[in-house]
Short mmCIF file of C-alpha atoms and ligand atoms in Angstrom, two decimals:
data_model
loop_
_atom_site.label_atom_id
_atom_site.label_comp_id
_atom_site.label_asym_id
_atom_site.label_seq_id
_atom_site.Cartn_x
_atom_site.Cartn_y
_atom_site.Cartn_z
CA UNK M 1 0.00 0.00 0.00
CA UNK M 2 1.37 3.15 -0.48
CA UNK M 3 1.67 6.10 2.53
CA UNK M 4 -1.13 7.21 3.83
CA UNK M 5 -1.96 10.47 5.95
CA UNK M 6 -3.75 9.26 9.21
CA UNK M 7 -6.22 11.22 11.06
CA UNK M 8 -5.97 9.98 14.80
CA UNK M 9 -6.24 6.17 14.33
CA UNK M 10 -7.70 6.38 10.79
CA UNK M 11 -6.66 7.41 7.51
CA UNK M 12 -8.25 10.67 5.79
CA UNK M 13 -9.50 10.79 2.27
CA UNK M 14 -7.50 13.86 1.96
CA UNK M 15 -4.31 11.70 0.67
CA UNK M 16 -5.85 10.64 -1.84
CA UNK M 17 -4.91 11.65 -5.36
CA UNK M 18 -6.69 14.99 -6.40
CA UNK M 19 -10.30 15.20 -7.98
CA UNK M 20 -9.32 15.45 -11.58
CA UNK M 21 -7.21 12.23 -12.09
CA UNK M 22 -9.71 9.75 -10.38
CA UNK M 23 -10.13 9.08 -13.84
CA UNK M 24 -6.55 7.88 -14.32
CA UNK M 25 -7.49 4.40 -13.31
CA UNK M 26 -8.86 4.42 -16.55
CA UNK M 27 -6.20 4.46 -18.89
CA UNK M 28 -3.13 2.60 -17.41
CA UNK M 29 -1.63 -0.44 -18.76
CA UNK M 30 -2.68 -3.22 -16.13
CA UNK M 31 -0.70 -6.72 -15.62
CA UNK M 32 -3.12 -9.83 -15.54
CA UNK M 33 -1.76 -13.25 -14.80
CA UNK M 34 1.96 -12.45 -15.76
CA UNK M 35 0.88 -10.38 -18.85
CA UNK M 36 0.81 -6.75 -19.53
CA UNK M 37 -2.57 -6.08 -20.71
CA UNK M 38 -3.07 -2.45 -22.79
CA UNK M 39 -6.25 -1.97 -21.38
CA UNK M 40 -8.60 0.41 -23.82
CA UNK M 41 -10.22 3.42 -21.56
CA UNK M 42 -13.52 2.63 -20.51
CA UNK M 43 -16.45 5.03 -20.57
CA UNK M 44 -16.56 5.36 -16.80
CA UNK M 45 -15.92 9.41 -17.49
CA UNK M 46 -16.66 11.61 -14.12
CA UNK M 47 -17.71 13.88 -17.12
CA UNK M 48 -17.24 17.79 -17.10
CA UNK M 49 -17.58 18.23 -13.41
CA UNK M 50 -14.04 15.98 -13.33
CA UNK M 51 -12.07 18.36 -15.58
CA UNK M 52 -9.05 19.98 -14.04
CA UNK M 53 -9.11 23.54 -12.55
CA UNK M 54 -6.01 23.85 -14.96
CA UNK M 55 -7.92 22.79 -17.98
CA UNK M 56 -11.00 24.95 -16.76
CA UNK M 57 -8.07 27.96 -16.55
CA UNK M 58 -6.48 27.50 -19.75
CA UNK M 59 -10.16 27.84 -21.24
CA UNK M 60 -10.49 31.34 -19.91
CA UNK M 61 -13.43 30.50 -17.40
CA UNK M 62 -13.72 31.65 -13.87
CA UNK M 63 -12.07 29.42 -11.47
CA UNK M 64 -13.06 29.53 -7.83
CA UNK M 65 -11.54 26.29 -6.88
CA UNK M 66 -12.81 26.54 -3.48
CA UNK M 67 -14.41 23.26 -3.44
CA UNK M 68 -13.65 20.72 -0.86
CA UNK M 69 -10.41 18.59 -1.28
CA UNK M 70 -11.44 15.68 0.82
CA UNK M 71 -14.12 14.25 -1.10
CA UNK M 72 -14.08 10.89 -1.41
CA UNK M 73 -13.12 9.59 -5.24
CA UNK M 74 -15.24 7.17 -6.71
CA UNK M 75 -12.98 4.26 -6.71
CA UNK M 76 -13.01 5.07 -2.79
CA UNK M 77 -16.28 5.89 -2.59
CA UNK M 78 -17.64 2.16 -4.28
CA UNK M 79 -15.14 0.30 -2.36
CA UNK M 80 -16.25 1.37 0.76
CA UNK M 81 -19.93 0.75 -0.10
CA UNK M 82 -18.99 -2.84 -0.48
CA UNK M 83 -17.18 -2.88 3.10
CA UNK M 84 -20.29 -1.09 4.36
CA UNK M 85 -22.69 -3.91 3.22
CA UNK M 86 -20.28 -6.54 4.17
CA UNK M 87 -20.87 -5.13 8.04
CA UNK M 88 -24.23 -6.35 7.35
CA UNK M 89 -22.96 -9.98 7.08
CA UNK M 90 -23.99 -12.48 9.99
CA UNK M 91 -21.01 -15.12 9.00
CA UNK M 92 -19.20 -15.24 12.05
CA UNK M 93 -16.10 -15.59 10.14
CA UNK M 94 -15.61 -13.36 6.34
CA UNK M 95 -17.42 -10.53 6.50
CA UNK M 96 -17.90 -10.39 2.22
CA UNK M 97 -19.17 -6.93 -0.02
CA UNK M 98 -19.83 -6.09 -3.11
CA UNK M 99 -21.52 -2.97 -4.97
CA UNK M 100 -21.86 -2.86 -8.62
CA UNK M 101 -21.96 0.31 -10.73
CA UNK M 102 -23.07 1.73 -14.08
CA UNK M 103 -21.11 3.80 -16.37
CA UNK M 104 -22.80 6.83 -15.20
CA UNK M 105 -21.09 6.17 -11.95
CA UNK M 106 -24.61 5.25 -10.40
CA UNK M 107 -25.02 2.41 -7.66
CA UNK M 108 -26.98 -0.06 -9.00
CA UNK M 109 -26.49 -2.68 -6.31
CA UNK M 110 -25.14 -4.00 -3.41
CA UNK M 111 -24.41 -7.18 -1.70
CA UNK M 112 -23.38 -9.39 1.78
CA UNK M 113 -22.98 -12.71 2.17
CA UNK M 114 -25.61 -14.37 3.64
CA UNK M 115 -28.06 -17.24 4.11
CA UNK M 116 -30.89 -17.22 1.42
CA UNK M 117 -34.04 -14.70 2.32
CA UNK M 118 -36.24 -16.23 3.98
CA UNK M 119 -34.03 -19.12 5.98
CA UNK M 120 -33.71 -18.48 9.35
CA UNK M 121 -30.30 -17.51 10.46
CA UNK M 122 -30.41 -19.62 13.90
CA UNK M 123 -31.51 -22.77 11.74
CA UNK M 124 -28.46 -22.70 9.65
CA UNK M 125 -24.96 -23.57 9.40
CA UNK M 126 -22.77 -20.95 10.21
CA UNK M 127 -19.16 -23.66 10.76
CA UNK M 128 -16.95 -24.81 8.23
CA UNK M 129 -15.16 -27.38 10.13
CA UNK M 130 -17.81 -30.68 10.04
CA UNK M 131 -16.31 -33.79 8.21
CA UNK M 132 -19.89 -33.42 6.62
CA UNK M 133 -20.04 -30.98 4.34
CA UNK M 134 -23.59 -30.45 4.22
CA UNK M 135 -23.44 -29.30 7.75
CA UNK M 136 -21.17 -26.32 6.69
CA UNK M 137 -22.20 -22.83 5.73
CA UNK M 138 -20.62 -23.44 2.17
CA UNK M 139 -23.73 -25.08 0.68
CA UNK M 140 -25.86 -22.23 1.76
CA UNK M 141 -24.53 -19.11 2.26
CA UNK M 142 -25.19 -16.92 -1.13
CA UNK M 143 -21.92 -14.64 -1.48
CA UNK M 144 -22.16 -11.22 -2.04
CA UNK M 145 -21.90 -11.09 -6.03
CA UNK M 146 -24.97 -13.29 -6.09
CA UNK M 147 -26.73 -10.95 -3.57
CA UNK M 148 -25.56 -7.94 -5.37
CA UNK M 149 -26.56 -9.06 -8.92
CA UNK M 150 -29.92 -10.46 -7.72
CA UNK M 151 -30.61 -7.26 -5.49
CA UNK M 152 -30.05 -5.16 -8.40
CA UNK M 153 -32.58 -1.79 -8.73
CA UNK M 154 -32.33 -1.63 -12.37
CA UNK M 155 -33.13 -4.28 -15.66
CA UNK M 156 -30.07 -5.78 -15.71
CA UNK M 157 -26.34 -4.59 -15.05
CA UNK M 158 -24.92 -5.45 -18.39
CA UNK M 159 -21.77 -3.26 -18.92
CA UNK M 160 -21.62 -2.58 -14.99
CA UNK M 161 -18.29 -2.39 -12.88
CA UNK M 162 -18.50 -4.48 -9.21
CA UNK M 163 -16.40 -3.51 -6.67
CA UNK M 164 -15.61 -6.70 -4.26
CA UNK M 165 -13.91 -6.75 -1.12
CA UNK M 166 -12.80 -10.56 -1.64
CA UNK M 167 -11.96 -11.54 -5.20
CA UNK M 168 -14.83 -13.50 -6.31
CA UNK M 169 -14.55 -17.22 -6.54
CA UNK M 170 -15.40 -19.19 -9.80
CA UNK M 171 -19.26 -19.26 -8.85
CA UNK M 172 -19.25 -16.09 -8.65
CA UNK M 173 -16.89 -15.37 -11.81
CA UNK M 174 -19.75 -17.32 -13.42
CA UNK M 175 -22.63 -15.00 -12.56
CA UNK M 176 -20.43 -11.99 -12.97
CA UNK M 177 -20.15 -12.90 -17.13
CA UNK M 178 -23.77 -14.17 -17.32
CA UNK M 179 -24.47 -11.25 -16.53
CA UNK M 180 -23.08 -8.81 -18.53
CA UNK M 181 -20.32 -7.18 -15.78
CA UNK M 182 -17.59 -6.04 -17.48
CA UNK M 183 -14.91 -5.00 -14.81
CA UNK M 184 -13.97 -6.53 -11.37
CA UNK M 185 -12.34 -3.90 -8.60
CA UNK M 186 -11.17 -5.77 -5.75
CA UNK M 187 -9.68 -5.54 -2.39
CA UNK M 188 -8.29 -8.66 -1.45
CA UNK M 189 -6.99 -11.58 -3.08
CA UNK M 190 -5.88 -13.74 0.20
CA UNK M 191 -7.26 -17.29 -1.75
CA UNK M 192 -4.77 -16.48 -5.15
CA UNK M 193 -3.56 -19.76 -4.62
CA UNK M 194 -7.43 -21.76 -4.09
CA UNK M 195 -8.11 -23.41 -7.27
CA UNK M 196 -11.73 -21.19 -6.90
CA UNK M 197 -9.75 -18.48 -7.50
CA UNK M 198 -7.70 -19.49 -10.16
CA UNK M 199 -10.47 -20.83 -12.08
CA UNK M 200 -12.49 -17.37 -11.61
CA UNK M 201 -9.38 -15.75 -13.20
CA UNK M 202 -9.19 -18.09 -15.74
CA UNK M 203 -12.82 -17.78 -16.75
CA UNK M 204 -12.94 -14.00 -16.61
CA UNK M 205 -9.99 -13.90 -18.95
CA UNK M 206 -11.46 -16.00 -21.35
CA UNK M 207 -14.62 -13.73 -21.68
CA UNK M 208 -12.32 -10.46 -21.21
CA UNK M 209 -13.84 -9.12 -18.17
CA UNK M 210 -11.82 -7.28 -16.53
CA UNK M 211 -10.17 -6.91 -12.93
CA UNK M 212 -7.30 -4.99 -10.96
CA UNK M 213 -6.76 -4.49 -7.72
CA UNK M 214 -8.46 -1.61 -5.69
CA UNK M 215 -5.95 1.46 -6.12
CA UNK M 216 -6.12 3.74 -3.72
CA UNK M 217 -4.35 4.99 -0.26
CA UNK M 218 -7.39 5.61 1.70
CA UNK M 219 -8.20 1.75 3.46
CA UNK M 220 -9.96 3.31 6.95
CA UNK M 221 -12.70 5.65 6.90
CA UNK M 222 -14.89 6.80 10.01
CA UNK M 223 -18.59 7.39 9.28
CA UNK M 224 -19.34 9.73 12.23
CA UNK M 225 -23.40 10.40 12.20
CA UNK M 226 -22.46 13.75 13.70
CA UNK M 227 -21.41 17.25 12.86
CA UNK M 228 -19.35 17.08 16.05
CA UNK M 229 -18.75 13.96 16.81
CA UNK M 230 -16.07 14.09 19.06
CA UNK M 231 -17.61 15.98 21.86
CA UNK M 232 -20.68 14.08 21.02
CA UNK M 233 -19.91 10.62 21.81
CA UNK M 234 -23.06 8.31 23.54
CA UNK M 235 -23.04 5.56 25.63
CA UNK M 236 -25.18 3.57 22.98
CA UNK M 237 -21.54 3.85 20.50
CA UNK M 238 -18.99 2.72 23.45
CA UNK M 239 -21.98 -0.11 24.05
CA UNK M 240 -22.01 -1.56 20.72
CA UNK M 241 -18.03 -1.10 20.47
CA UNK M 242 -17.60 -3.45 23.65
CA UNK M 243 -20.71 -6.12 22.26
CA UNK M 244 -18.13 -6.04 18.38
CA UNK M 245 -14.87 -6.71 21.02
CA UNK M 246 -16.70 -9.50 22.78
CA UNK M 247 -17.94 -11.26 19.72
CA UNK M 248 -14.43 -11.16 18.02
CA UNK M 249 -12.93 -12.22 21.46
CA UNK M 250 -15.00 -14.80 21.32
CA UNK M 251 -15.00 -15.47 17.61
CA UNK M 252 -10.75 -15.88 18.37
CA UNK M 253 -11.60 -18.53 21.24
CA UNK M 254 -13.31 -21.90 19.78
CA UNK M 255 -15.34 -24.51 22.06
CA UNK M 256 -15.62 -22.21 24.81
CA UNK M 257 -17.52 -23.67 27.55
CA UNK M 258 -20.32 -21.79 28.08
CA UNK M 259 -23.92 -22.12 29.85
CA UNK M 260 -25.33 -22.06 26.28
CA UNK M 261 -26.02 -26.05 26.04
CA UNK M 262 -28.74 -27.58 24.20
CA UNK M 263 -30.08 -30.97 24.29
CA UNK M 264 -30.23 -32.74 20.52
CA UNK M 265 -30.11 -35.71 18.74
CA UNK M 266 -26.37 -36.73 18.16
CA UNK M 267 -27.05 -36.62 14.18
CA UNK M 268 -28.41 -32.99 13.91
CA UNK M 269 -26.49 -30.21 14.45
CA UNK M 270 -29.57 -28.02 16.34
CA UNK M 271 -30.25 -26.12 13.10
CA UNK M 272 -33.14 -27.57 10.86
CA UNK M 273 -30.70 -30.26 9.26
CA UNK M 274 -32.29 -33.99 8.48
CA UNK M 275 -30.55 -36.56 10.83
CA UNK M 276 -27.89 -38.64 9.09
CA UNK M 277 -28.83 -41.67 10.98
CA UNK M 278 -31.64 -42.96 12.67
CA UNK M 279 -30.04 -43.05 15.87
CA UNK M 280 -32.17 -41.63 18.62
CA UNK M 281 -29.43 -41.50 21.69
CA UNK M 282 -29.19 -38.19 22.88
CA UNK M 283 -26.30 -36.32 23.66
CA UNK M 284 -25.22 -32.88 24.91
CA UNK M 285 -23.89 -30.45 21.78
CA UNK M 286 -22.19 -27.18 22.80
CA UNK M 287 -23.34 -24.39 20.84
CA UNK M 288 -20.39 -21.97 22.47
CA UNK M 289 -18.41 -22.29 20.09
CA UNK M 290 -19.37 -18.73 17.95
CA UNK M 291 -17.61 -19.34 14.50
CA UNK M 292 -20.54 -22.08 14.12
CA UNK M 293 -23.45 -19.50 14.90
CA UNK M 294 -24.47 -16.27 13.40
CA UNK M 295 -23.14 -13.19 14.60
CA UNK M 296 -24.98 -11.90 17.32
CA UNK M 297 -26.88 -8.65 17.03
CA UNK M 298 -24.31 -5.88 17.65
CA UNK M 299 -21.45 -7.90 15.95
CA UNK M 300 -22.99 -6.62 12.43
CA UNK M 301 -24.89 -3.58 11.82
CA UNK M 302 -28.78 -3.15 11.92
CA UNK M 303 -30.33 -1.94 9.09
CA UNK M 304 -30.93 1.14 10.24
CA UNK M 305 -27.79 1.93 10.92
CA UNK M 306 -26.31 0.79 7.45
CA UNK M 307 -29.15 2.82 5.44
CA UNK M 308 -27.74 5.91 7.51
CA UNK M 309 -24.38 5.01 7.07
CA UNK M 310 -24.56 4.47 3.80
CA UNK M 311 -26.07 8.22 3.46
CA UNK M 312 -23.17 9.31 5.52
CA UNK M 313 -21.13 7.60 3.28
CA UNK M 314 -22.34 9.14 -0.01
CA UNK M 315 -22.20 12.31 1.98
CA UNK M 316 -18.21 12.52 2.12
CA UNK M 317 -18.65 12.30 -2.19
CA UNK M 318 -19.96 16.05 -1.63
CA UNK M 319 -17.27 18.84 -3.05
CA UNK M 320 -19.55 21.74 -0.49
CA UNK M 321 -16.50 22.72 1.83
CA UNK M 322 -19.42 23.83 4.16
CA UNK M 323 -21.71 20.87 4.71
CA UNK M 324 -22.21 17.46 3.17
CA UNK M 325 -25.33 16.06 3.01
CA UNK M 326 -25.93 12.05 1.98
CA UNK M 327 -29.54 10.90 1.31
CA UNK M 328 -30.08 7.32 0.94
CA UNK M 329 -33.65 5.76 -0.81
CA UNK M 330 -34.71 2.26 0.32
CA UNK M 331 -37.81 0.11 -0.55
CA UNK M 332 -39.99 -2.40 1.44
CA UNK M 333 -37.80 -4.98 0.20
CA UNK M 334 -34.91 -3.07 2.19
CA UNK M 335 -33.36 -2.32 -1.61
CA UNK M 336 -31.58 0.90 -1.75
CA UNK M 337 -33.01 1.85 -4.70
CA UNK M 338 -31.18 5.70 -4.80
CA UNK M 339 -28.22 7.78 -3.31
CA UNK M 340 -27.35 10.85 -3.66
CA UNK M 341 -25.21 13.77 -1.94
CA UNK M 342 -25.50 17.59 -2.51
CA UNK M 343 -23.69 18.18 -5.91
CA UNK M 344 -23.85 20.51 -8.60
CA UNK M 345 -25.96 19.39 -11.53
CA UNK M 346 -24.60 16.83 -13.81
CA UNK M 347 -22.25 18.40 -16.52
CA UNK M 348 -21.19 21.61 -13.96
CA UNK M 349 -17.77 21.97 -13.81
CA UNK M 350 -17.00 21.72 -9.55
CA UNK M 351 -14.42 24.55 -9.86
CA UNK M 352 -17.21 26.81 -11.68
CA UNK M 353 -19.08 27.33 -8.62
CA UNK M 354 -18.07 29.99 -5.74
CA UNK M 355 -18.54 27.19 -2.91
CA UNK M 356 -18.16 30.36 -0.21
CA UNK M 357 -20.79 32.45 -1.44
CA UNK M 358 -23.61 32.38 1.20
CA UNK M 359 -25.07 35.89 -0.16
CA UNK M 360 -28.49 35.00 -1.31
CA UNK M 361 -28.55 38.18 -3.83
CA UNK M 362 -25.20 37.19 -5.14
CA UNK M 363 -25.74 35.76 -8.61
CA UNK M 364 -23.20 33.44 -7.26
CA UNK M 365 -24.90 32.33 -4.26
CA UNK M 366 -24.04 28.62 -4.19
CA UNK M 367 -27.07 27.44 -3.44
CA UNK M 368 -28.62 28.14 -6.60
CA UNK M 369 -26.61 26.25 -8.56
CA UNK M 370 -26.39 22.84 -5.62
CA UNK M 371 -28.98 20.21 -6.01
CA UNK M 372 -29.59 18.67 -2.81
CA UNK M 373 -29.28 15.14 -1.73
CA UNK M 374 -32.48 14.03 -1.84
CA UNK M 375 -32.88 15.01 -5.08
CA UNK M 376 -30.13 13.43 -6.42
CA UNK M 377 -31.32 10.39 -4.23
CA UNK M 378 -34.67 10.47 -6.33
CA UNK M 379 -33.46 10.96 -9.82
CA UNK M 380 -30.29 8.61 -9.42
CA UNK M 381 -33.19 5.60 -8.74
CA UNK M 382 -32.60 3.82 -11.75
CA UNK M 383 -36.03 2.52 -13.52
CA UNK M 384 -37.50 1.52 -9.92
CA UNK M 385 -40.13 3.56 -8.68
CA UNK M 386 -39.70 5.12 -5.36
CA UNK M 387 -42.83 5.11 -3.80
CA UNK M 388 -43.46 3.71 -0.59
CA UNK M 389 -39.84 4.10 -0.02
CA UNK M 390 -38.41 5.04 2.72
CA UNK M 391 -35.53 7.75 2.54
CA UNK M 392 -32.10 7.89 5.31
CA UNK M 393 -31.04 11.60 5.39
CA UNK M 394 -27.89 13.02 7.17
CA UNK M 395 -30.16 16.50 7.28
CA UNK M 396 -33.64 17.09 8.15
CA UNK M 397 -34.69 17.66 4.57
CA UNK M 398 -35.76 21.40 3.50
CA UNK M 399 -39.25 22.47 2.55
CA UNK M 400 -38.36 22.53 -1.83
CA UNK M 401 -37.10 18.97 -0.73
CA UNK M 402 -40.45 17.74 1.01
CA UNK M 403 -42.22 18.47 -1.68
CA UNK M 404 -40.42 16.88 -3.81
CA UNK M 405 -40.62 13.50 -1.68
CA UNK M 406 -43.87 14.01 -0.96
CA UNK M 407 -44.99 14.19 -4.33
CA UNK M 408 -42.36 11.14 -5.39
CA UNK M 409 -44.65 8.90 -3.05
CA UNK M 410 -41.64 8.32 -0.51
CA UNK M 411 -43.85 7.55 2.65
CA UNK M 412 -41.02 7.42 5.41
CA UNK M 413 -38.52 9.54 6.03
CA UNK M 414 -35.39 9.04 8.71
CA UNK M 415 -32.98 12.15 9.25
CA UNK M 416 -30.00 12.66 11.35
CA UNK M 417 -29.74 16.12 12.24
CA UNK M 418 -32.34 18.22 13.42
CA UNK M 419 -33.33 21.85 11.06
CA UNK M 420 -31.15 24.55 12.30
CA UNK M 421 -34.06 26.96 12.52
CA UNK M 422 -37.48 26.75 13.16
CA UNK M 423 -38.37 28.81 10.25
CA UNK M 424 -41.73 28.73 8.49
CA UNK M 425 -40.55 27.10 6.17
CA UNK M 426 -39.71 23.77 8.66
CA UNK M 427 -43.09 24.44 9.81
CA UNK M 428 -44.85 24.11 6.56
CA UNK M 429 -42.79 20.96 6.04
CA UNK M 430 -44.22 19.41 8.94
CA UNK M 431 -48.00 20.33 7.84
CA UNK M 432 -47.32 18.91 4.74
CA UNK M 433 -46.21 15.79 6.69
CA UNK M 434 -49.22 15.54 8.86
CA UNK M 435 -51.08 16.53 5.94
CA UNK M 436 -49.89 13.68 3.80
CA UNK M 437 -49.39 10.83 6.50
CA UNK M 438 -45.48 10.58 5.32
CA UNK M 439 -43.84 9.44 8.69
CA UNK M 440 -40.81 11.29 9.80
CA UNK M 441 -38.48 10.26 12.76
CA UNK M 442 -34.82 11.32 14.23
CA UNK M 443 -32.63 8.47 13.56
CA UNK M 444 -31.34 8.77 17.69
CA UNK M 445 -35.13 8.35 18.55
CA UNK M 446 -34.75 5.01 16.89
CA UNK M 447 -33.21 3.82 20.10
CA UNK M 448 -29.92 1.82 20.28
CA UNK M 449 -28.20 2.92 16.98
CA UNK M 450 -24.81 3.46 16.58
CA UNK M 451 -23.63 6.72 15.80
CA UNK M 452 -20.32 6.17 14.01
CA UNK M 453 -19.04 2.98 11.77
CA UNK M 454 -15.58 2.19 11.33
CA UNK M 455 -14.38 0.33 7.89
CA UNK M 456 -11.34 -1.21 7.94
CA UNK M 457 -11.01 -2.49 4.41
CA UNK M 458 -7.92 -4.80 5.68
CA UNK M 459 -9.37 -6.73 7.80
CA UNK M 460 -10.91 -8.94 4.91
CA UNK M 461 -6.94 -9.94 4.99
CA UNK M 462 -7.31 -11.02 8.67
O1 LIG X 501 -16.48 -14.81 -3.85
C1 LIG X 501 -16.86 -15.00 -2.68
C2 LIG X 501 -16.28 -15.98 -1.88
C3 LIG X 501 -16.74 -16.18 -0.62
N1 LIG X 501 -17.79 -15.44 -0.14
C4 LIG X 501 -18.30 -15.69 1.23
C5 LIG X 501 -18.82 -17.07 1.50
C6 LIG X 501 -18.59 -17.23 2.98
O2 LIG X 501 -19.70 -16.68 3.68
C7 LIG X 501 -17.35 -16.40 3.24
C8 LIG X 501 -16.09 -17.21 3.28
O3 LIG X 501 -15.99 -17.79 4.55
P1 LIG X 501 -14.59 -18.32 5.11
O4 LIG X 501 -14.95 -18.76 6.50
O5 LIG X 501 -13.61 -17.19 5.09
O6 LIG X 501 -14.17 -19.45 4.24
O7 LIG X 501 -17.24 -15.50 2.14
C9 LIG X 501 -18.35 -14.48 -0.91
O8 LIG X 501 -19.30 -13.79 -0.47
N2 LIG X 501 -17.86 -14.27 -2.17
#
């Protein structure tokens, strides 16, 4: 890995390289297998808003190039989407992501390991260590390419890029050139030497899809749900920090004695599996040991808490040096079916825009030319409708904003922070809630969220 800039224990997105050559990744010769392959550039342009402030200056324009420097790039931004989701995983051992992406840089899916919907985690295998193998989780736990290409909010994602935390296995390679993916990003490749491996490789060379390795410095990122984190801390965080220490202390201790015996027949392991035998002695089975159970809650992340992180997430793609909003769209199905982050419109140059000008008679005033989150979150929905949707929003959304939900059919709505003012214009938003039955709640009101998730994209390699 190359140096990185830390920020107290965690690494800023400031190091990474500047705005206008995230598209770089795109034209680089790349080595596959032993070979240097001249890769051709892919249309995966950032567009105009991704042209240097050089460029912009050399074309006689105005450049203000006050926009924020930290912004998460793309390549950043999608790989840490799929170590989001993979917090969502309940396998007690790989914690597995993936989030695919269109051309237009839109999120089109994402995906966890995990058992198929509808099986009940605590009647499933969560070990890998039975001399049977259909008592291991192997038979049934769908990986996270599957999830993300089944889970996917638009037709099809033909053409689409999937960013992986693990490199996908040959199953997986499979499903990835069924279905039309054309480029694999991934984080780690700690089974090169499996044969699943080298047969995904093999495969995904033979049908020319291609994969690299994830290129960036920035491989920590802290998703504080807070303005002001710091001075801000609640007990609820340092709770859920000690519950994520106890299960990996006791995830690192196997066949720990515990009080947690059950009574079963000697043939079934306790989770819904048909007897091998028709023996009918019974024995004592400890279930202590955790790397055969699912995590328990607080050792992955509810949902609530990943639908807001995942706003706070798309919130650090926002170039506003004064406030980043994240808004994140989700259907019954618990689909994210849109993200967005307060941006200028698509084809605005970033460095066009005087990000400090808060005079609303200035021509210049940036908030004429920023479209908010939630819009963005509505229009990036790809050709799923949102209504009945429920939207995650850092910021309690503004009255031009309500309307615009309102009117989209989006039925719930969870924000972070509260409105600043209590302006008529917050009021009216509120009538037009009651009016219209759209439910609106603080997230903290949720009770027993966490208020800041940590990625660590290493410790896939762990
Ligand atoms: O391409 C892949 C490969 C594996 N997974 C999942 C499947 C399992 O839930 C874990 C691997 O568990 P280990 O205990 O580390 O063997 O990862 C996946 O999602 N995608």
């Amino acid at each position: 890995m190359p140096a990185s800039k830390t920020y107290g224990n965690f690494i800023t997105a400031s190091t990474k390289m500047p705005a206008s050559s995230e598209n770089d990744l795109d034209e680089h010769n790349i080595k596959m297998n032993g070979n240097e392959t001249s890769r051709s550039v892919q249309s995966f342009s950032p567009g105009v808003s991704e042209l240097s402030n050089i460029e912009a200056a050399s074309n006689n324009q105005l450049v203000y190039n006050e926009q924020r420097k930290d912004s998460l790039a793309w390549e950043e931004y999608f790989m840490a989407l799929a170590f989001l989701s993979a917090q969502r995983s309940k396998d007690p051992c790989s914690q597995v992501g993936a989030c695919i992406v269109n051309e237009r840089n839109q999120v089109l899916s994402i995906g966890y390991n995990g058992m198929p919907s509808g099986c009940p985690d605590q009647d499933m295998c969560w070990g890998k260590k039975d001399p049977l193998e259909i008592n291991n989780k192997y038979m049934y736990v769908c990986h996270a390419e599957l999830n993300a290409i089944v889970n996917k909010n638009s037709a099809d994602v033909r053409g689409g890029r999937v960013y992986v935390t693990l490199f996908p296995c040959n199953e997986c390679a499979k499903l990835i050139i069924q279905s039309g993916i054309v480029e694999v990003v991934y984080f780690s490749d700690k089974h090169c030497d499996k044969d699943s491996t080298k047969a995904s490789k093999f495969l995904l060379n033979k049908r020319g899809v291609y994969y690299r390795k994830y290129a960036s410095s920035l491989t920590q990122l802290r998703l504080e749900f807070n303005f002001n984190a710091v001075t801000q801390q609640t007990s609820v965080a340092a709770t859920q920090d000690a519950v994520q220490q106890l299960c990996s202390d006791l995830r690192n201790c196997c066949n720990v004695e515990t009080n947690a015996n059950v009574v079963c027949s000697e043939d079934t392991n306790a989770r819904g599996l048909e007897p091998t035998s028709t023996a009918t002695t019974t024995a004592t089975l400890s279930l202590a040991d955790p790397s055969e159970l699912p995590r328990p809650s607080g050792a992955y992340i509810s949902w609530e808490e990943y639908f807001m992180a995942v706003a706070f997430l798309s919130a650090r793609r926002s170039k506003d040096p004064a406030v980043q909003v994240g808004a994140c769209l989700v259907n019954d199905e618990r689909r994210i079916v849109g993200i967005g982050y307060n941006g200028l419109p698509n084809g605005v140059h970033d460095a066009l825009v005087n990000w400090h000008q808060t005079d609303p008679n200035s021509p210049l005033f940036k908030n004429f030319y920023v479209c908010h989150a939630e819009v963005n979150a509505v229009l990036n929905k790809n050709y799923t409708d949102v209504r009945s949707c429920t939207l995650y929003v850092t910021a309690y959304p503004c009255n031009e904003c309500v309307k615009l939900l309102v009117q989209s059919g989006v039925r719930k709505i969870v924000y972070f922070s509260e409105p600043g003012t209590s302006d008529a214009s917050v009021v009216a938003s509120k009538k037009i809630f009651a009016l219209t039955g759209v439910e609106i709640f603080n997230y903290m009101s949720l009770g027993n969220v966490r208020k800041e998730v940590k990625l660590d994209f290493c410790i896939i390699d762990n």
